[in-house]
Coordinates of N, CA, C and O in Angstrom, one line a residue:
M107 N 0.8 -1.2 0.0 CA 0.0 0.0 0.0 C 0.9 1.3 0.0 O 0.5 2.2 -0.7
A108 N 2.0 1.3 0.7 CA 2.8 2.5 0.8 C 3.3 2.9 -0.5 O 3.3 4.1 -0.9
D109 N 3.8 1.9 -1.3 CA 4.3 2.2 -2.7 C 3.2 2.9 -3.5 O 3.5 3.8 -4.2
Q110 N 2.0 2.4 -3.5 CA 0.9 2.9 -4.3 C 0.6 4.3 -3.8 O 0.3 5.2 -4.6
N111 N 0.7 4.6 -2.5 CA 0.4 5.9 -2.0 C 1.4 6.9 -2.5 O 1.0 8.0 -2.9
V112 N 2.7 6.5 -2.6 CA 3.7 7.4 -3.1 C 3.4 7.7 -4.6 O 3.5 8.8 -5.1
R113 N 3.1 6.6 -5.4 CA 2.8 6.9 -6.8 C 1.5 7.7 -6.9 O 1.5 8.6 -7.8
N114 N 0.5 7.5 -6.1 CA -0.7 8.3 -6.2 C -0.4 9.8 -5.9 O -1.1 10.7 -6.4
A115 N 0.6 10.1 -5.1 CA 1.0 11.4 -4.8 C 1.7 12.1 -6.0 O 1.9 13.3 -6.0
G116 N 2.1 11.3 -7.0 CA 2.7 11.8 -8.1 C 4.2 11.5 -8.3 O 4.9 12.0 -9.2
F117 N 4.7 10.7 -7.4 CA 6.1 10.2 -7.5 C 6.1 8.9 -8.3 O 5.8 7.9 -7.7
T118 N 6.4 8.9 -9.6 CA 6.3 7.7 -10.4 C 7.6 7.3 -11.1 O 8.5 8.0 -11.1
P119 N 7.6 6.1 -11.6 CA 8.8 5.6 -12.4 C 9.2 6.5 -13.5 O 10.3 6.6 -13.9
S120 N 8.2 7.2 -14.1 CA 8.5 8.1 -15.2 C 8.7 9.6 -14.8 O 8.9 10.5 -15.6
G121 N 8.8 9.8 -13.5 CA 9.1 11.2 -13.0 C 7.9 11.7 -12.2 O 6.9 11.0 -11.9
I122 N 8.0 13.0 -11.8 CA 7.0 13.7 -11.0 C 5.9 14.1 -11.9 O 6.1 14.7 -13.0
T123 N 4.6 13.8 -11.6 CA 3.5 14.1 -12.3 C 3.1 15.6 -12.2 O 3.0 16.0 -11.0
G124 N 2.9 16.3 -13.3 CA 2.5 17.7 -13.2 C 1.2 17.9 -12.5 O 0.3 17.0 -12.7
G125 N 1.0 18.9 -11.7 CA -0.2 19.2 -11.1 C -0.5 18.3 -9.9 O -1.6 18.4 -9.3
S126 N 0.4 17.5 -9.5 CA 0.2 16.6 -8.3 C 0.8 17.1 -7.0 O 1.4 18.2 -7.0
L127 N 0.5 16.4 -6.0 CA 1.1 16.7 -4.7 C 2.6 16.7 -4.8 O 3.2 17.6 -4.2
A128 N 3.1 15.8 -5.5 CA 4.6 15.7 -5.7 C 5.1 17.0 -6.3 O 6.2 17.5 -5.9
S129 N 4.5 17.5 -7.4 CA 5.0 18.7 -8.0 C 4.8 19.9 -7.1 O 5.7 20.8 -7.1
S130 N 3.8 20.0 -6.3 CA 3.6 21.0 -5.3 C 4.7 21.0 -4.2 O 5.3 22.0 -3.9
L131 N 5.0 19.8 -3.7 CA 6.1 19.6 -2.8 C 7.4 20.0 -3.4 O 8.2 20.7 -2.7
M132 N 7.7 19.6 -4.6 CA 9.0 19.9 -5.3 C 9.1 21.5 -5.4 O 10.1 22.0 -5.1
S133 N 8.0 22.1 -5.8 CA 8.0 23.6 -5.9 C 8.3 24.3 -4.6 O 9.1 25.2 -4.5
R134 N 7.6 23.8 -3.6 CA 7.8 24.4 -2.2 C 9.3 24.2 -1.8 O 9.9 25.2 -1.2
E135 N 9.8 23.0 -2.0 CA 11.1 22.7 -1.5 C 12.2 23.6 -2.3 O 13.1 24.1 -1.7
A136 N 12.0 23.7 -3.6 CA 12.9 24.4 -4.4 C 12.9 25.9 -4.1 O 13.9 26.5 -3.9
R137 N 11.7 26.5 -3.8 CA 11.6 27.9 -3.4 C 12.3 28.1 -2.1 O 13.0 29.1 -1.9
A138 N 12.1 27.2 -1.1 CA 12.7 27.3 0.2 C 14.2 27.2 0.2 O 14.9 27.8 1.1
S139 N 14.7 26.5 -0.8 CA 16.2 26.3 -0.8 C 16.9 27.2 -1.9 O 18.0 26.9 -2.2
G140 N 16.2 28.1 -2.4 CA 16.8 29.1 -3.4 C 16.8 28.6 -4.8 O 17.6 29.1 -5.6
G141 N 16.0 27.6 -5.1 CA 15.9 27.2 -6.5 C 16.2 25.8 -6.9 O 15.9 25.3 -8.0
G142 N 16.7 25.0 -5.9 CA 17.0 23.6 -6.2 C 16.4 22.7 -5.2 O 15.9 23.1 -4.2
V143 N 16.4 21.4 -5.6 CA 15.9 20.4 -4.7 C 17.1 19.6 -4.2 O 17.8 19.0 -5.0
R144 N 17.3 19.6 -2.9 CA 18.5 18.9 -2.4 C 18.4 17.4 -2.4 O 17.4 16.9 -2.1
S145 N 19.6 16.8 -2.6 CA 19.7 15.3 -2.4 C 19.4 15.0 -1.0 O 19.9 15.6 -0.1
G146 N 18.6 14.0 -0.8 CA 18.3 13.5 0.6 C 17.1 14.3 1.2 O 16.6 13.9 2.3
G147 N 16.6 15.3 0.5 CA 15.4 16.0 1.0 C 14.1 15.2 0.6 O 14.1 14.1 0.0
P148 N 13.0 15.7 1.1 CA 11.7 15.0 0.8 C 11.4 14.7 -0.6 O 11.0 13.5 -0.9
T149 N 11.6 15.6 -1.5 CA 11.3 15.4 -2.9 C 12.2 14.3 -3.5 O 11.7 13.3 -4.1
S150 N 13.5 14.4 -3.3 CA 14.4 13.4 -3.9 C 14.2 12.0 -3.3 O 14.2 11.0 -4.0
T151 N 14.0 12.0 -2.0 CA 13.7 10.7 -1.3 C 12.5 10.0 -1.8 O 12.5 8.8 -2.2
L152 N 11.4 10.8 -1.9 CA 10.1 10.2 -2.4 C 10.2 9.8 -3.9 O 9.6 8.8 -4.3
Q153 N 10.9 10.6 -4.7 CA 11.0 10.3 -6.1 C 11.8 9.1 -6.3 O 11.4 8.2 -7.1
E154 N 12.8 8.9 -5.5 CA 13.6 7.7 -5.6 C 12.7 6.5 -5.3 O 12.8 5.4 -6.0
M155 N 12.0 6.6 -4.2 CA 11.1 5.5 -3.8 C 10.0 5.2 -4.9 O 9.7 4.1 -5.2
G156 N 9.4 6.3 -5.4 CA 8.4 6.1 -6.4 C 8.9 5.5 -7.7 O 8.2 4.7 -8.3
A157 N 10.1 5.9 -8.1 CA 10.7 5.3 -9.3 C 11.0 3.8 -9.1 O 10.9 3.1 -10.1
K158 N 11.5 3.5 -8.0 CA 12.0 2.1 -7.7 C 10.9 1.2 -7.1 O 11.1 0.0 -7.0
G159 N 9.9 1.8 -6.5 CA 8.9 1.0 -5.8 C 9.5 0.4 -4.5 O 9.3 -0.8 -4.2
T160 N 10.3 1.2 -3.8 CA 11.0 0.7 -2.6 C 10.6 1.3 -1.3 O 11.3 1.3 -0.4
T161 N 9.4 1.8 -1.3 CA 8.9 2.5 0.0 C 9.0 1.5 1.2 O 9.6 1.9 2.2
H162 N 8.4 0.4 1.0 CA 8.4 -0.6 2.2 C 9.8 -1.0 2.5 O 10.2 -1.1 3.7
S163 N 10.6 -1.4 1.5 CA 12.0 -1.9 1.8 C 12.9 -0.8 2.3 O 13.9 -1.1 3.0
S164 N 12.5 0.5 2.1 CA 13.2 1.6 2.7 C 12.9 1.8 4.2 O 13.5 2.6 4.9
G165 N 11.8 1.2 4.6 CA 11.3 1.4 6.0 C 10.2 2.3 6.3 O 9.7 2.4 7.4
Y166 N 9.6 2.9 5.2 CA 8.4 3.8 5.3 C 7.2 2.8 5.0 O 7.0 2.5 3.9
T167 N 6.5 2.4 6.1 CA 5.4 1.5 5.9 C 4.1 2.1 6.4 O 4.1 3.1 7.1
S168 N 3.0 1.4 6.1 CA 1.7 1.9 6.5 C 1.6 1.7 8.0 O 0.7 2.3 8.6
S169 N 2.5 0.9 8.6 CA 2.4 0.8 10.1 C 3.4 1.7 10.8 O 3.5 1.7 12.1
G170 N 4.2 2.4 10.1 CA 5.2 3.3 10.7 C 6.6 3.0 10.2 O 6.7 2.2 9.2
I171 N 7.6 3.6 10.8 CA 8.9 3.4 10.3 C 9.5 2.1 11.0 O 9.4 1.9 12.2
S172 N 10.1 1.3 10.1 CA 10.7 0.0 10.5 C 12.0 0.3 11.2 O 12.9 1.0 10.7
G173 N 12.2 -0.4 12.4 CA 13.5 -0.3 13.1 C 14.6 -0.9 12.2 O 14.5 -1.8 11.5
G174 N 15.8 -0.2 12.3 CA 17.0 -0.7 11.6 C 17.0 -0.4 10.1 O 17.8 -0.9 9.4
S175 N 16.0 0.3 9.6 CA 15.9 0.6 8.2 C 16.5 1.9 7.8 O 17.0 2.7 8.6
R176 N 16.5 2.1 6.5 CA 17.0 3.4 5.9 C 16.2 4.6 6.5 O 16.7 5.6 6.9
A177 N 14.9 4.4 6.6 CA 14.0 5.4 7.2 C 14.3 5.7 8.6 O 14.4 6.9 9.0
S178 N 14.6 4.7 9.4 CA 15.0 4.9 10.8 C 16.3 5.6 10.9 O 16.5 6.5 11.8
N179 N 17.2 5.3 10.0 CA 18.5 6.0 10.0 C 18.3 7.5 9.6 O 18.9 8.4 10.3
T180 N 17.5 7.8 8.6 CA 17.2 9.1 8.2 C 16.5 9.9 9.4 O 16.9 11.0 9.7
M181 N 15.6 9.2 10.1 CA 14.9 9.8 11.2 C 15.9 10.2 12.3 O 15.8 11.3 12.9
S182 N 16.8 9.3 12.6 CA 17.8 9.5 13.7 C 18.7 10.7 13.4 O 18.9 11.5 14.2
K183 N 19.2 10.7 12.1 CA 20.0 11.8 11.7 C 19.3 13.2 11.8 O 19.8 14.2 12.2
E184 N 18.1 13.1 11.3 CA 17.3 14.4 11.3 C 17.0 14.8 12.7 O 17.1 16.0 13.0
A185 N 16.6 13.9 13.6 CA 16.3 14.3 15.0 C 17.6 14.8 15.7 O 17.5 15.8 16.4
T186 N 18.7 14.2 15.4 CA 19.9 14.7 16.0 C 20.3 16.1 15.6 O 20.6 16.9 16.4
S187 N 20.1 16.4 14.3 CA 20.4 17.7 13.8 C 19.4 18.8 14.2 O 19.7 19.9 14.1
H188 N 18.3 18.3 14.7 CA 17.3 19.3 15.2 C 17.1 19.2 16.7 O 16.0 19.5 17.2
G189 N 18.0 18.8 17.4 CA 18.0 18.8 18.9 C 17.1 17.8 19.5 O 16.6 18.0 20.6
G190 N 16.8 16.7 18.8 CA 16.1 15.6 19.4 C 14.7 15.3 18.8 O 14.1 14.3 19.1
G191 N 14.2 16.2 18.0 CA 12.9 16.0 17.4 C 12.9 16.0 15.9 O 13.9 16.5 15.3
V192 N 12.0 15.4 15.2 CA 11.9 15.4 13.8 C 11.0 16.5 13.3 O 9.8 16.5 13.7
P193 N 11.5 17.4 12.6 CA 10.7 18.6 12.2 C 9.5 18.3 11.2 O 9.7 17.5 10.3
R194 N 8.4 19.0 11.4 CA 7.3 18.9 10.5 C 7.8 19.4 9.2 O 8.4 20.5 9.1
G195 N 7.5 18.7 8.1 CA 7.9 19.2 6.8 C 9.3 18.7 6.4 O 9.7 18.9 5.3
G196 N 10.0 17.9 7.3 CA 11.3 17.4 7.0 C 11.1 16.1 6.2 O 10.1 15.6 5.8
T197 N 12.3 15.5 5.8 CA 12.3 14.3 5.0 C 11.5 13.2 5.6 O 10.7 12.6 5.0
T198 N 11.8 12.9 6.9 CA 11.2 11.8 7.6 C 9.7 11.9 7.7 O 8.9 11.0 7.3
S199 N 9.2 13.1 8.2 CA 7.8 13.2 8.4 C 7.0 13.3 7.0 O 5.9 12.7 6.9
T200 N 7.6 13.9 6.1 CA 6.9 14.0 4.7 C 6.8 12.7 4.1 O 5.8 12.3 3.6
A201 N 8.0 11.9 4.0 CA 8.0 10.6 3.4 C 7.0 9.7 4.1 O 6.3 8.9 3.5
Q202 N 7.1 9.7 5.4 CA 6.2 8.8 6.2 C 4.7 9.1 6.0 O 3.9 8.2 5.8
S203 N 4.4 10.4 6.0 CA 3.0 10.8 5.8 C 2.5 10.4 4.4 O 1.4 9.8 4.3
I204 N 3.3 10.6 3.4 CA 2.8 10.2 2.1 C 2.8 8.7 1.9 O 1.8 8.2 1.3
A205 N 3.7 8.0 2.5 CA 3.7 6.5 2.4 C 2.4 6.0 3.1 O 1.9 4.9 2.7
M206 N 1.9 6.7 4.1 CA 0.7 6.3 4.8 C -0.6 6.8 4.1 O -1.7 6.6 4.6
G207 N -0.4 7.5 3.0 CA -1.6 8.0 2.3 C -1.9 9.5 2.6 O -3.0 10.0 2.2
G208 N -1.1 10.1 3.4 CA -1.4 11.5 3.7 C -0.8 12.5 2.7 O -0.4 12.1 1.6
K209 N -0.9 13.8 3.1 CA -0.5 14.8 2.1 C 0.9 15.4 2.4 O 1.3 16.4 1.9
G210 N 1.6 14.7 3.3 CA 3.0 15.2 3.7 C 2.9 16.4 4.6 O 1.9 16.9 4.9
G211 N 4.1 16.7 5.2 CA 4.2 17.9 6.1 C 4.2 19.2 5.3 O 4.5 19.2 4.1
R212 N 4.0 20.3 6.0 CA 4.1 21.6 5.3 C 5.2 22.3 5.9 O 5.5 22.2 7.1
R213 N 5.9 23.1 5.1 CA 7.0 24.0 5.6 C 6.5 25.3 5.9 O 5.6 25.9 5.3

């Protein structure tokens, strides 16, 4: 289910779908970072998963983040860099929200 949620949001094997949640997220992220989408950010992480169909194997599941996974590693690094919490709109919260069928975090 998580892989389908990511594709439904517009992160597909053929790229980001115009007019989708994915294109909106990419636009917001690019504006916030001065024009580019950074590697390891929400857009690039979700697009990689959408292209490969690897949401579940990356650790973003409909039940939450799997321990010992790439997602838990990302969450740990993000929490450490933000003083112990995972920020709303960050890579972890956005990817997990969309994997669960949500609309992602807002910045």
